[in-house]
mmCIF file of C-alpha atoms and ligand atoms in Angstrom:
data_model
loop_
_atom_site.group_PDB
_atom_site.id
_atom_site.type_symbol
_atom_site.label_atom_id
_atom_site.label_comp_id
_atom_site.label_asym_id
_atom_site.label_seq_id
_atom_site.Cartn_x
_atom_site.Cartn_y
_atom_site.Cartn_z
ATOM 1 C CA UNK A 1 6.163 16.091 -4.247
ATOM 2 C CA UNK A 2 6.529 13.822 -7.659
ATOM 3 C CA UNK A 3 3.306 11.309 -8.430
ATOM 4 C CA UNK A 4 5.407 8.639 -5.738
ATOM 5 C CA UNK A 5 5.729 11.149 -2.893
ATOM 6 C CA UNK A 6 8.627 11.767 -3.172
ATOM 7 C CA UNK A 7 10.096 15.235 -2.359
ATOM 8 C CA UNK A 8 11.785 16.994 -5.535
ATOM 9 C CA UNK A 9 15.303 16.894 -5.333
ATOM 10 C CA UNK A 10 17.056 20.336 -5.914
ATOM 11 C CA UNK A 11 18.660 21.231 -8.860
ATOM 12 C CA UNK A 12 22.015 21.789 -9.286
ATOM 13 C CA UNK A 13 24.721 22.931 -12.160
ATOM 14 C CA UNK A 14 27.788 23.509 -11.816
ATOM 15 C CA UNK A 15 30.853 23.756 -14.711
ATOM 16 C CA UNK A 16 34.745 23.299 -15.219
ATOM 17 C CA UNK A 17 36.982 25.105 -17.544
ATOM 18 C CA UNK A 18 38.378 22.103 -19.461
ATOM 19 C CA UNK A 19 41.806 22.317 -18.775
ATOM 20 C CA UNK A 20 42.913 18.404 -19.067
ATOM 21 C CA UNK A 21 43.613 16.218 -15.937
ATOM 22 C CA UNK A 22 42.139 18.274 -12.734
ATOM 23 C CA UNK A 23 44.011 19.329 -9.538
ATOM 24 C CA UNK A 24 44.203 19.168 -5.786
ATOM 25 C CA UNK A 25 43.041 22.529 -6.321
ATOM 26 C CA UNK A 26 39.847 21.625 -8.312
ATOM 27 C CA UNK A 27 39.029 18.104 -6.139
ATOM 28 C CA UNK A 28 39.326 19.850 -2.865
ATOM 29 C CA UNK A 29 37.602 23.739 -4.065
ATOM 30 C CA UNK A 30 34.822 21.464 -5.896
ATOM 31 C CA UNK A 31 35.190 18.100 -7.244
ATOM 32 C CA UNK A 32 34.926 16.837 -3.429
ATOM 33 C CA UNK A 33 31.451 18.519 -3.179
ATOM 34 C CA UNK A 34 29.768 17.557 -6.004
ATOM 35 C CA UNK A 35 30.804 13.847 -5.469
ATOM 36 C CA UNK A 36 29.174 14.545 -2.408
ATOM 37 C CA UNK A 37 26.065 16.494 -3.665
ATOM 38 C CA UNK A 38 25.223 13.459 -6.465
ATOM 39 C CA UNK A 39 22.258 11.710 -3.890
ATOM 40 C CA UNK A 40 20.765 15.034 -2.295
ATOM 41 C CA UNK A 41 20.564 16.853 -5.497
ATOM 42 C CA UNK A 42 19.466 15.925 -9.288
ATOM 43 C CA UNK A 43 22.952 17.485 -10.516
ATOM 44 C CA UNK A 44 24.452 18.062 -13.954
ATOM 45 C CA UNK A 45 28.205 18.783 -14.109
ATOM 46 C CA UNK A 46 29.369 20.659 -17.405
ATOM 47 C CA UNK A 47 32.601 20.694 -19.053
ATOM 48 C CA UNK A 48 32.486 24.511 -20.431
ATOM 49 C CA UNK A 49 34.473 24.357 -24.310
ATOM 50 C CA UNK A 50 32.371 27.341 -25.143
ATOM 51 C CA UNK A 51 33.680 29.087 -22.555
ATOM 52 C CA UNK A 52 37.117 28.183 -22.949
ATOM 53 C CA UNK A 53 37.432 29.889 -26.970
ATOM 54 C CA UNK A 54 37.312 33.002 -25.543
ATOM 55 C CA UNK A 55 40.485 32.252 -23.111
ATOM 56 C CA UNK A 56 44.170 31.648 -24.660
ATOM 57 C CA UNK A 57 42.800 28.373 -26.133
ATOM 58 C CA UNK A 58 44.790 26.265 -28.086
ATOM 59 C CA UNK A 59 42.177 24.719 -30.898
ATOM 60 C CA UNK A 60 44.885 21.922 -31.332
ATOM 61 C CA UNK A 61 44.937 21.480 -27.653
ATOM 62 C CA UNK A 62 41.010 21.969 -26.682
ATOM 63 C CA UNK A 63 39.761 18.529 -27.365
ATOM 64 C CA UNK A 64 42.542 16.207 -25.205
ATOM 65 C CA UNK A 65 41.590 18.694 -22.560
ATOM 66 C CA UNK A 66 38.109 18.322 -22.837
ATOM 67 C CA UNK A 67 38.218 14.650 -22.853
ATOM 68 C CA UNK A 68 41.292 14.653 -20.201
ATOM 69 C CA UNK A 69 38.697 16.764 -17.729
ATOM 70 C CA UNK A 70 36.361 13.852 -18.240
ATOM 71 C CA UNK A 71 38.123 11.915 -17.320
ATOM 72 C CA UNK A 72 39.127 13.361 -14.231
ATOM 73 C CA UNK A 73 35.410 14.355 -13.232
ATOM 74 C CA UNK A 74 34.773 10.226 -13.616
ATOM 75 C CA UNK A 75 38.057 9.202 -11.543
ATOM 76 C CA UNK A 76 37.066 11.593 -8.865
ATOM 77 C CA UNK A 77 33.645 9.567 -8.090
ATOM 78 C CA UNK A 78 31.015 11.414 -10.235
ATOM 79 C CA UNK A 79 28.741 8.496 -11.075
ATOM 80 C CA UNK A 80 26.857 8.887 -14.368
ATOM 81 C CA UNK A 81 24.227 7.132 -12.992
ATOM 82 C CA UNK A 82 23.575 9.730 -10.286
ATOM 83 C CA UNK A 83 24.050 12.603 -12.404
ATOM 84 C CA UNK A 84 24.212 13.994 -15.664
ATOM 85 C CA UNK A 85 28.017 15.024 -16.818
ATOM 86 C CA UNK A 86 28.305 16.357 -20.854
ATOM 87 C CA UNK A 87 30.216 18.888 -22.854
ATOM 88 C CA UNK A 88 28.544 22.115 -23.087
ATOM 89 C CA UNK A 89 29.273 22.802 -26.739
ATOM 90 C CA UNK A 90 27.056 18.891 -27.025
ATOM 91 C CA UNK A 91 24.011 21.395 -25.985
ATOM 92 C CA UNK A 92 23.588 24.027 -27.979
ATOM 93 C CA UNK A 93 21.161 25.642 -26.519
ATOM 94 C CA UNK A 94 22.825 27.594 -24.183
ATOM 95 C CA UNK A 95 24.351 29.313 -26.920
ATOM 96 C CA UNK A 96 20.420 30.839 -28.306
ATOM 97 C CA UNK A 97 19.839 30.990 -24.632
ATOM 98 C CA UNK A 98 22.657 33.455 -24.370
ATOM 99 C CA UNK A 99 21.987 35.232 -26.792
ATOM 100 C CA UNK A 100 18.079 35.912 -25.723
ATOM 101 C CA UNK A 101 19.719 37.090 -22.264
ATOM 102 C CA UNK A 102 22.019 39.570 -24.161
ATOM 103 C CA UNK A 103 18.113 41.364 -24.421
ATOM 104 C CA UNK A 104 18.676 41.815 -20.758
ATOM 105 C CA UNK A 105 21.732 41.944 -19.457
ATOM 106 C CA UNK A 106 22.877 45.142 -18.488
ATOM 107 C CA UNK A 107 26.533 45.774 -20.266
ATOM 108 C CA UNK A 108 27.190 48.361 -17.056
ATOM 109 C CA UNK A 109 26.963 44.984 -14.942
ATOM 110 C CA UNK A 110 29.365 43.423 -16.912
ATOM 111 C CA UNK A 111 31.818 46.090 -17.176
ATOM 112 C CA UNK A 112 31.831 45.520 -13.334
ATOM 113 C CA UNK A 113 33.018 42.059 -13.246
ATOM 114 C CA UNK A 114 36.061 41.655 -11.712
ATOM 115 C CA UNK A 115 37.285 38.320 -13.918
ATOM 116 C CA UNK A 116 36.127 40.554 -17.205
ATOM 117 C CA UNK A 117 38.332 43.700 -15.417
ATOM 118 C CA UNK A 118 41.762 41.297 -14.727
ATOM 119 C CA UNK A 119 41.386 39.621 -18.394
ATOM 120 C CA UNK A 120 40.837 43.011 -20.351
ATOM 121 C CA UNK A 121 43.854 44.926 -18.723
ATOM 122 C CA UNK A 122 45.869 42.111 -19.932
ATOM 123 C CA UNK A 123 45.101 42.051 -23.497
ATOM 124 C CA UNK A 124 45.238 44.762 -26.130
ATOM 125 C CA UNK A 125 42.186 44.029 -28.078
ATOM 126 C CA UNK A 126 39.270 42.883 -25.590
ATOM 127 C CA UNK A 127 37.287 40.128 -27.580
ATOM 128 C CA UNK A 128 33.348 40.539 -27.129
ATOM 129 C CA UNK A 129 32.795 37.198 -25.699
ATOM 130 C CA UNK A 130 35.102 38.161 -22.399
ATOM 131 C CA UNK A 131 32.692 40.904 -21.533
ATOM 132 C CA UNK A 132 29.913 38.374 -22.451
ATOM 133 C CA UNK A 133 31.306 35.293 -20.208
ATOM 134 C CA UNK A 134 28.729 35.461 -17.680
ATOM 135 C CA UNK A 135 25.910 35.912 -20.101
ATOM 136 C CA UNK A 136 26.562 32.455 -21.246
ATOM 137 C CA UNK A 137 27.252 31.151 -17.920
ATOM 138 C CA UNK A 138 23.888 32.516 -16.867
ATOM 139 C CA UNK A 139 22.156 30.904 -19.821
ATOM 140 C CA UNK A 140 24.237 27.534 -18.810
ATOM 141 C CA UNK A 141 22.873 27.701 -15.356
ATOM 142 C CA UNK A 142 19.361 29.010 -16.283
ATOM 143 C CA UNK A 143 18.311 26.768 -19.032
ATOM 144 C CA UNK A 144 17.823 23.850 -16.634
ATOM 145 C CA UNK A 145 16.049 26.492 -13.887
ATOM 146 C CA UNK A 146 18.822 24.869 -11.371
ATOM 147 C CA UNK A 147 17.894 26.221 -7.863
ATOM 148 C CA UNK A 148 21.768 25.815 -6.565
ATOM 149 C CA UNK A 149 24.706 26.485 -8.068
ATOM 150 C CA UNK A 150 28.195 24.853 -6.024
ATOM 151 C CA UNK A 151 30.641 27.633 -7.210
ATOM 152 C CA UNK A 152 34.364 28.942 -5.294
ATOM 153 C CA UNK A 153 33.949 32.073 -3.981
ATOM 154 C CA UNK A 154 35.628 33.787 -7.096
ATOM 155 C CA UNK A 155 32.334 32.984 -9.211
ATOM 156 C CA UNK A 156 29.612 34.718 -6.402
ATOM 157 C CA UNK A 157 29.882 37.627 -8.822
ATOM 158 C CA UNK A 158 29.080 35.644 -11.992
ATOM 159 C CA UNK A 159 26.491 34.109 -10.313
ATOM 160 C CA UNK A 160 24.557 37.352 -8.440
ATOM 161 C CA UNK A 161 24.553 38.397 -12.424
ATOM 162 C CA UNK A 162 22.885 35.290 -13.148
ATOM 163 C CA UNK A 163 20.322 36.521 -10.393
ATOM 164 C CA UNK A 164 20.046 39.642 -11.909
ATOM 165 C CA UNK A 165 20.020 38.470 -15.296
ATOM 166 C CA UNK A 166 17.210 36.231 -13.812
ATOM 167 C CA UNK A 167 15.157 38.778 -12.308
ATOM 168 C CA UNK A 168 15.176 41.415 -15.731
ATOM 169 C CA UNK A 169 14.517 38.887 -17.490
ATOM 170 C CA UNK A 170 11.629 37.669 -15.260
ATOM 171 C CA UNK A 171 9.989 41.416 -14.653
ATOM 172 C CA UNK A 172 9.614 41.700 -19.077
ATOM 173 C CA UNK A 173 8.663 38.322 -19.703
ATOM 174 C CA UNK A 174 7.050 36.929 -16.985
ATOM 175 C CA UNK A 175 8.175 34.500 -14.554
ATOM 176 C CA UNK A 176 10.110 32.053 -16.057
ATOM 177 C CA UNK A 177 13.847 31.402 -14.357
ATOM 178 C CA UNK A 178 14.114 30.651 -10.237
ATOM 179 C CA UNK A 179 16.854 32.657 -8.928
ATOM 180 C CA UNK A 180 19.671 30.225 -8.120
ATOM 181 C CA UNK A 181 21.822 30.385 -4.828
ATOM 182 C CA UNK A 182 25.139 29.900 -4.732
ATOM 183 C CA UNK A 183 26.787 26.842 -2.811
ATOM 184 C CA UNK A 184 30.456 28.169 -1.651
ATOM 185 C CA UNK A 185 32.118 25.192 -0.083
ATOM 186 C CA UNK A 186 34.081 25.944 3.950
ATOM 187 C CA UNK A 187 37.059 25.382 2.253
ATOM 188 C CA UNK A 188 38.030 28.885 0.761
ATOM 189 C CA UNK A 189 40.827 28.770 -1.810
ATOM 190 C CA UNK A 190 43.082 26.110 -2.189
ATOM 191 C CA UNK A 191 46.560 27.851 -2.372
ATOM 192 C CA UNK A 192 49.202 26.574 -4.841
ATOM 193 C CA UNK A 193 52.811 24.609 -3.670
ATOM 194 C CA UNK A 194 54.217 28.218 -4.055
ATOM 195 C CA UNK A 195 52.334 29.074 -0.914
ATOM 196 C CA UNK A 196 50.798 32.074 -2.494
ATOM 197 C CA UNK A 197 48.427 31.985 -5.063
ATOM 198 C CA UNK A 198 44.878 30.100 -6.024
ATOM 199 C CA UNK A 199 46.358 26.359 -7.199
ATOM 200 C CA UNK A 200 46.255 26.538 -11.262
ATOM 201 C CA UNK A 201 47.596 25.214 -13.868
ATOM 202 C CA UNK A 202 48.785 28.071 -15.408
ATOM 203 C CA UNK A 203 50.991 28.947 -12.636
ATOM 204 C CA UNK A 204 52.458 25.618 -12.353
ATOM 205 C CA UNK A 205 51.666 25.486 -8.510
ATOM 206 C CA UNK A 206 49.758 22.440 -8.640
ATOM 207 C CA UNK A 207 49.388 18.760 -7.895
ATOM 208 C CA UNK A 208 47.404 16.483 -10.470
ATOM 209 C CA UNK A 209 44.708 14.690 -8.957
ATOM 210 C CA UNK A 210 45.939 11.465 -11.480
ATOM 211 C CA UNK A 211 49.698 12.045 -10.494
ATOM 212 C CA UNK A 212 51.773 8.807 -9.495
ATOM 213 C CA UNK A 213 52.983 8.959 -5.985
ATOM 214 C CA UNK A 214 56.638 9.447 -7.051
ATOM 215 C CA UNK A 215 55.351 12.302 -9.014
ATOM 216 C CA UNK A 216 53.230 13.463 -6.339
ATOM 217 C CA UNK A 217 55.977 13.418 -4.051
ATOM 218 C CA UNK A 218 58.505 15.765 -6.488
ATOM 219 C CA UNK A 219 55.753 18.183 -6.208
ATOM 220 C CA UNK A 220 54.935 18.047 -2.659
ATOM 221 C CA UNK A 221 58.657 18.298 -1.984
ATOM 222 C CA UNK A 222 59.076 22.029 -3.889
ATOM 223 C CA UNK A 223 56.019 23.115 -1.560
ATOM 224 C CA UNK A 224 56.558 26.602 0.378
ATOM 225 C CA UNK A 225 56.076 26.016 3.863
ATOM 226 C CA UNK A 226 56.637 28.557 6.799
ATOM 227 C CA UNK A 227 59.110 30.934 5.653
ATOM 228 C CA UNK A 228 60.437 31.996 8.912
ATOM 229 C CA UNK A 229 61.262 28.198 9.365
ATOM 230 C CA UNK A 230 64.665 28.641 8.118
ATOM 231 C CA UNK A 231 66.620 26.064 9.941
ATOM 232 C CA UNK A 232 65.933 21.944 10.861
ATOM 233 C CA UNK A 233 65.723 23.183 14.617
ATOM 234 C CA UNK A 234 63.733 25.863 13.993
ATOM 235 C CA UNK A 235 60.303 26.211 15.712
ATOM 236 C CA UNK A 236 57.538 26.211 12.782
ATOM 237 C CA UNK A 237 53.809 27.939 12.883
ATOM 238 C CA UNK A 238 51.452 25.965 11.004
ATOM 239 C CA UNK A 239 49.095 28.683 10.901
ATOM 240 C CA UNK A 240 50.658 30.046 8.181
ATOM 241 C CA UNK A 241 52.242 26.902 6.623
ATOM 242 C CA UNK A 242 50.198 25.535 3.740
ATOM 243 C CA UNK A 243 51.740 22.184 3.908
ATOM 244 C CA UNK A 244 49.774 22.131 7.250
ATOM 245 C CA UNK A 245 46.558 23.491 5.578
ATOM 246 C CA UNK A 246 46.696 20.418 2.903
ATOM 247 C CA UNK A 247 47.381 18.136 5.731
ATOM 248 C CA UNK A 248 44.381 19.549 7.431
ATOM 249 C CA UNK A 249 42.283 19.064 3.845
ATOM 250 C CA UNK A 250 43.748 15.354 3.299
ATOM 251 C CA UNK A 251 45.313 13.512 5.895
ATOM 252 C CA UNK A 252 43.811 11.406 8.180
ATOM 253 C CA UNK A 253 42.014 13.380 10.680
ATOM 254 C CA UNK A 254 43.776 11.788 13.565
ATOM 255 C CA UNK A 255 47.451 12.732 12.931
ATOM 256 C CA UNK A 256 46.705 16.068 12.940
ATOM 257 C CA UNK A 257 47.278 17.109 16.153
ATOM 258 C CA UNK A 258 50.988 15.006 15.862
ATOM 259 C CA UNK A 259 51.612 17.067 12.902
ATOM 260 C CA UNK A 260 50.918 20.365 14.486
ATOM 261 C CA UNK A 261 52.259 19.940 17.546
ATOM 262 C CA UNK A 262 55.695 18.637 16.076
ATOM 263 C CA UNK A 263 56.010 21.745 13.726
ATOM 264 C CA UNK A 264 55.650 23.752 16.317
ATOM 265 C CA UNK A 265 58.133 22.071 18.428
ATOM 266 C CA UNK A 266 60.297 21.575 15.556
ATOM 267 C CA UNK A 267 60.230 17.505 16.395
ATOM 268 C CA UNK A 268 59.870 17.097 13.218
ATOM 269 C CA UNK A 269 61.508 18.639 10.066
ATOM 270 C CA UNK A 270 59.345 20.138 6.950
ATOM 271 C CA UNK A 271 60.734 17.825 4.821
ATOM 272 C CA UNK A 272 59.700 14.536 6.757
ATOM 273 C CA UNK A 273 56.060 16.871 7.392
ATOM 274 C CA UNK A 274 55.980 16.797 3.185
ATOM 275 C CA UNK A 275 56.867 13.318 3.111
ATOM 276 C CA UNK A 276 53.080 12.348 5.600
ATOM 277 C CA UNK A 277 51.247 14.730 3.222
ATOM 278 C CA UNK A 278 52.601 12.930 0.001
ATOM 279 C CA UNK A 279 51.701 9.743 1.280
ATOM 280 C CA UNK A 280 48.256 11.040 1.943
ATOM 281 C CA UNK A 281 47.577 12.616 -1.012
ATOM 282 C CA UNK A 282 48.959 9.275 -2.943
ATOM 283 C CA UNK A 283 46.740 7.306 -0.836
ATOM 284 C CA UNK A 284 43.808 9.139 -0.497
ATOM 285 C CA UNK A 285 43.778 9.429 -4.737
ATOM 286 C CA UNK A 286 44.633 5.723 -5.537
ATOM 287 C CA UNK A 287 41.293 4.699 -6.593
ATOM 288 C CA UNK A 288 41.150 7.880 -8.897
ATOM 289 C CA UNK A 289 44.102 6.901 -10.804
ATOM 290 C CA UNK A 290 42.161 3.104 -11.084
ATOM 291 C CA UNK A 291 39.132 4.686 -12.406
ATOM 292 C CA UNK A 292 41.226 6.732 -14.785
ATOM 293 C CA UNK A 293 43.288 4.126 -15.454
ATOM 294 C CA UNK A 294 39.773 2.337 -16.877
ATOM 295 C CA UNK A 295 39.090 5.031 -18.770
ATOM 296 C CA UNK A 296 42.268 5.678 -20.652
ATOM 297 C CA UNK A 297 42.210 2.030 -21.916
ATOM 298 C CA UNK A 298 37.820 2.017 -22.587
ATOM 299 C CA UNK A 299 37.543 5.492 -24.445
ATOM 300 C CA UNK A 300 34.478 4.299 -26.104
ATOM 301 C CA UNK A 301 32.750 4.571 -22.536
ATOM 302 C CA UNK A 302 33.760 7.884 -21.605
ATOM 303 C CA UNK A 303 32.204 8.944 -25.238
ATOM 304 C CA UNK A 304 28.815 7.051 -24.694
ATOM 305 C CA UNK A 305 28.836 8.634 -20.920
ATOM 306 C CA UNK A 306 29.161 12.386 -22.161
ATOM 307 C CA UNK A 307 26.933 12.104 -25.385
ATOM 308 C CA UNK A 308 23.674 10.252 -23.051
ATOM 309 C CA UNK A 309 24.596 12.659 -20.576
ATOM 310 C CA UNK A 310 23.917 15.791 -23.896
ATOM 311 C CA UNK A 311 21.091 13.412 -24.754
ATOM 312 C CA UNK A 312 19.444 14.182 -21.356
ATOM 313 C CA UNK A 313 20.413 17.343 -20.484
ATOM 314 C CA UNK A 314 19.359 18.670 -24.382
ATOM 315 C CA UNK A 315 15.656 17.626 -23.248
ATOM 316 C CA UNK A 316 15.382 19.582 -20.459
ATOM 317 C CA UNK A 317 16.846 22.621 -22.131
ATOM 318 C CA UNK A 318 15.338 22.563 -25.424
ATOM 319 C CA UNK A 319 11.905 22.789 -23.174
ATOM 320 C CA UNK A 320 12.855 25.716 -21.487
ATOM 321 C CA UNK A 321 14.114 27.405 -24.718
ATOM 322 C CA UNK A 322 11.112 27.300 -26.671
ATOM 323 C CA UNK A 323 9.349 28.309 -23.657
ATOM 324 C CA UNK A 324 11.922 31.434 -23.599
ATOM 325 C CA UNK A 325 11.614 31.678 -27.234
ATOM 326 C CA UNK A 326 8.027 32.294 -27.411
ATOM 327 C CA UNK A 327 7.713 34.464 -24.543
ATOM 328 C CA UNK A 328 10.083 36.804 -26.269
ATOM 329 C CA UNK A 329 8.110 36.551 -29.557
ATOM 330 C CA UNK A 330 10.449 34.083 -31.300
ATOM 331 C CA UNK A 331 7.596 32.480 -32.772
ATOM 332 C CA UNK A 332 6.497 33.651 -36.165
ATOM 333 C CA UNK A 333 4.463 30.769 -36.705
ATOM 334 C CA UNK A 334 1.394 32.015 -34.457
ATOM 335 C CA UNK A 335 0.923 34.729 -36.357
ATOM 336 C CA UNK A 336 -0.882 32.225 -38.835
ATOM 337 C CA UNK A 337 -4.265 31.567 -37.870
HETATM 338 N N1 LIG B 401 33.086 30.390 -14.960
HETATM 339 C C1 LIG B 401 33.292 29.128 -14.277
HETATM 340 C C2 LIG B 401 34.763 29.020 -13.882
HETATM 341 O O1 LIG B 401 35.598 29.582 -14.524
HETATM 342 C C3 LIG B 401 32.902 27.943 -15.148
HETATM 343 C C4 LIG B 401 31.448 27.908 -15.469
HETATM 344 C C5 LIG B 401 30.869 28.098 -16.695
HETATM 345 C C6 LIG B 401 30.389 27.658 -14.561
HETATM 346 N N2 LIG B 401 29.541 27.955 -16.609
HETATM 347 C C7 LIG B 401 29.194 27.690 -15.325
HETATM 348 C C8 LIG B 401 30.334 27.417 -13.181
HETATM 349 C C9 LIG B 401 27.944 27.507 -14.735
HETATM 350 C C10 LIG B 401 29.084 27.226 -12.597
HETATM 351 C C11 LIG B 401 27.903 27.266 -13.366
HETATM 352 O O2 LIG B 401 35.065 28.319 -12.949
#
């Protein structure tokens, strides 16, 4: 309870790779639940640059993306006066904070990560800061002591580290850093049009959130649907058709049965089934592309948005640095009487 009464809200952090104008894949595996999340929980949304550097990064590219992924997180619904949205590189903080956890974290741990595993057996020379990725994240998560953590099920890993990291760090130090849960939303992965792999951009399998409807349809159209559905007059299984599985994540929920029932009866064809979940998605995201729309042409307000939103989140985590700091013995200065 706060002086009013009130019951403490939760906590919450959660961060995006900024990789320019989000996805279906991003809205519906996260976007969609922390729109959701802004009321029950006090929630800060990061846009992770830091992170990105030690990707393929393009430095000419990094910035437009940044902003672009603003954008998006704005269009989507996150209101900045519900929660707290900045660049992560705005807070530098996590950096030190990162760097006091590298005390703790066990390298063994890392080794064991399966994003740090895929990366390094596809490059020749494995920068430090891959095998560090989760230090950082930790430290991004930890320096605002958030209790939950909304992550896709591909980051439980990352974030049991952050536990760990947590509880080391705890045991040597004292009690400093709640152990955070991790919020997986129902929805599992979102599977790209291919049919096949996660939705992302750099497979090309994906539908932008801020897409036109004429644009959105020329994607929708190239989608893989039941691949035993070979002819018109074919009976389809929507079990295994992810055109069905989008419908199921964006159309109205009371065509569904219609749509189901004539794929399996082949009533209707895939291509006329593509041409409903077009029109949803087109529909559903109109007032994104009007907020982004705003944006584009007011600049100057996504700016002021992100740097108040650093302002505020750099005053919670400056306190729990120099609380970190001087537990560790970062603090010369009390050695003079
Ligand atoms: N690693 C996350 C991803 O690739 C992004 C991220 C960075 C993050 N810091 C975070 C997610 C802190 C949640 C909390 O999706």
């Amino acid at each position: 309870m706060d002086q009013t009464g009130a019951k403490k809200k939760t906590r919450v952090l959660s961060g995006v790779q900024p990789s320019g104008e989000a996805h279906l894949g991003n809205y519906l595996g996260a976007f969609r639940q922390w729109v959701h999340m802004q009321d029950e929980y006090e929630c800060f949304f990061t846009i992770v640059d830091q992170h990105a550097i030690v990707g393929e990064s393009d430095p000419a590219e990094l910035p437009r993306l940044t902003f672009d992924m603003a954008v998006s997180l704005l269009a989507v619904g996150l209101d900045p006066e519900r929660c707290t949205i900045f660049v992560q590189s705005d807070v530098i903080e996590h950096m030190e904070l990162a760097w006091l956890f590298n005390a703790v974290a066990p390298i063994g741990d890392l080794e064991r990560m399966t994003q740090y595993k895929d990366k390094a057996a596809r490059l020749e020379s494995v920068p430090a800061g891959v095998l560090n990725y989760p230090v950082l994240q930790a430290a991004d998560i930890l320096i605002y002591r958030a209790g939950a953590v909304p992550v896709g099920e591909d980051q439980r890993q990352h974030l049991e580290l952050t536990r760990e990291i947590a509880r080391r760090w705890n045991a040597k130090y004292g009690e400093l850093f709640p152990e955070p849960e991790a919020i997986i939303p129902e929805v599992g992965r979102i599977i790209g049009l291919d049919g096949n792999a996660k939705m992302s951009k750099s497979l090309g399998n994906t539908i932008g959130i801020l897409d036109e409807p004429d644009r959105i349809w020329e994607r929708v159209r190239t989608a893989v649907t039941d691949p035993q559905r070979i002819r018109r007059d074919d009976p389809g299984r929507p079990e295994v058709c992810n055109v069905f599985t989008l419908h199921q994540l964006v159309t109205d929920a009371g065509l569904i049965p219609d749509i189901e029932q004539q794929c399996r009866t082949a009533g209707r064809g895939c291509v006329d089934c593509k041409r409903i979940l077009a029109d949803s998605i087109a529909d559903a995201f109109q007032p994104f592309r009007e907020r982004a729309a705003h944006y584009r042409a007011n600049p100057g307000e996504v700016r002021d948005i992100l740097e108040r939103g650093a302002d505020h989140a750099r005053s919670i985590a400056a306190g729990t640095l120099a609380e970190a700091r001087r537990r560790m013995g970062i603090d010369w200065r009390s050695a003079i009487p």
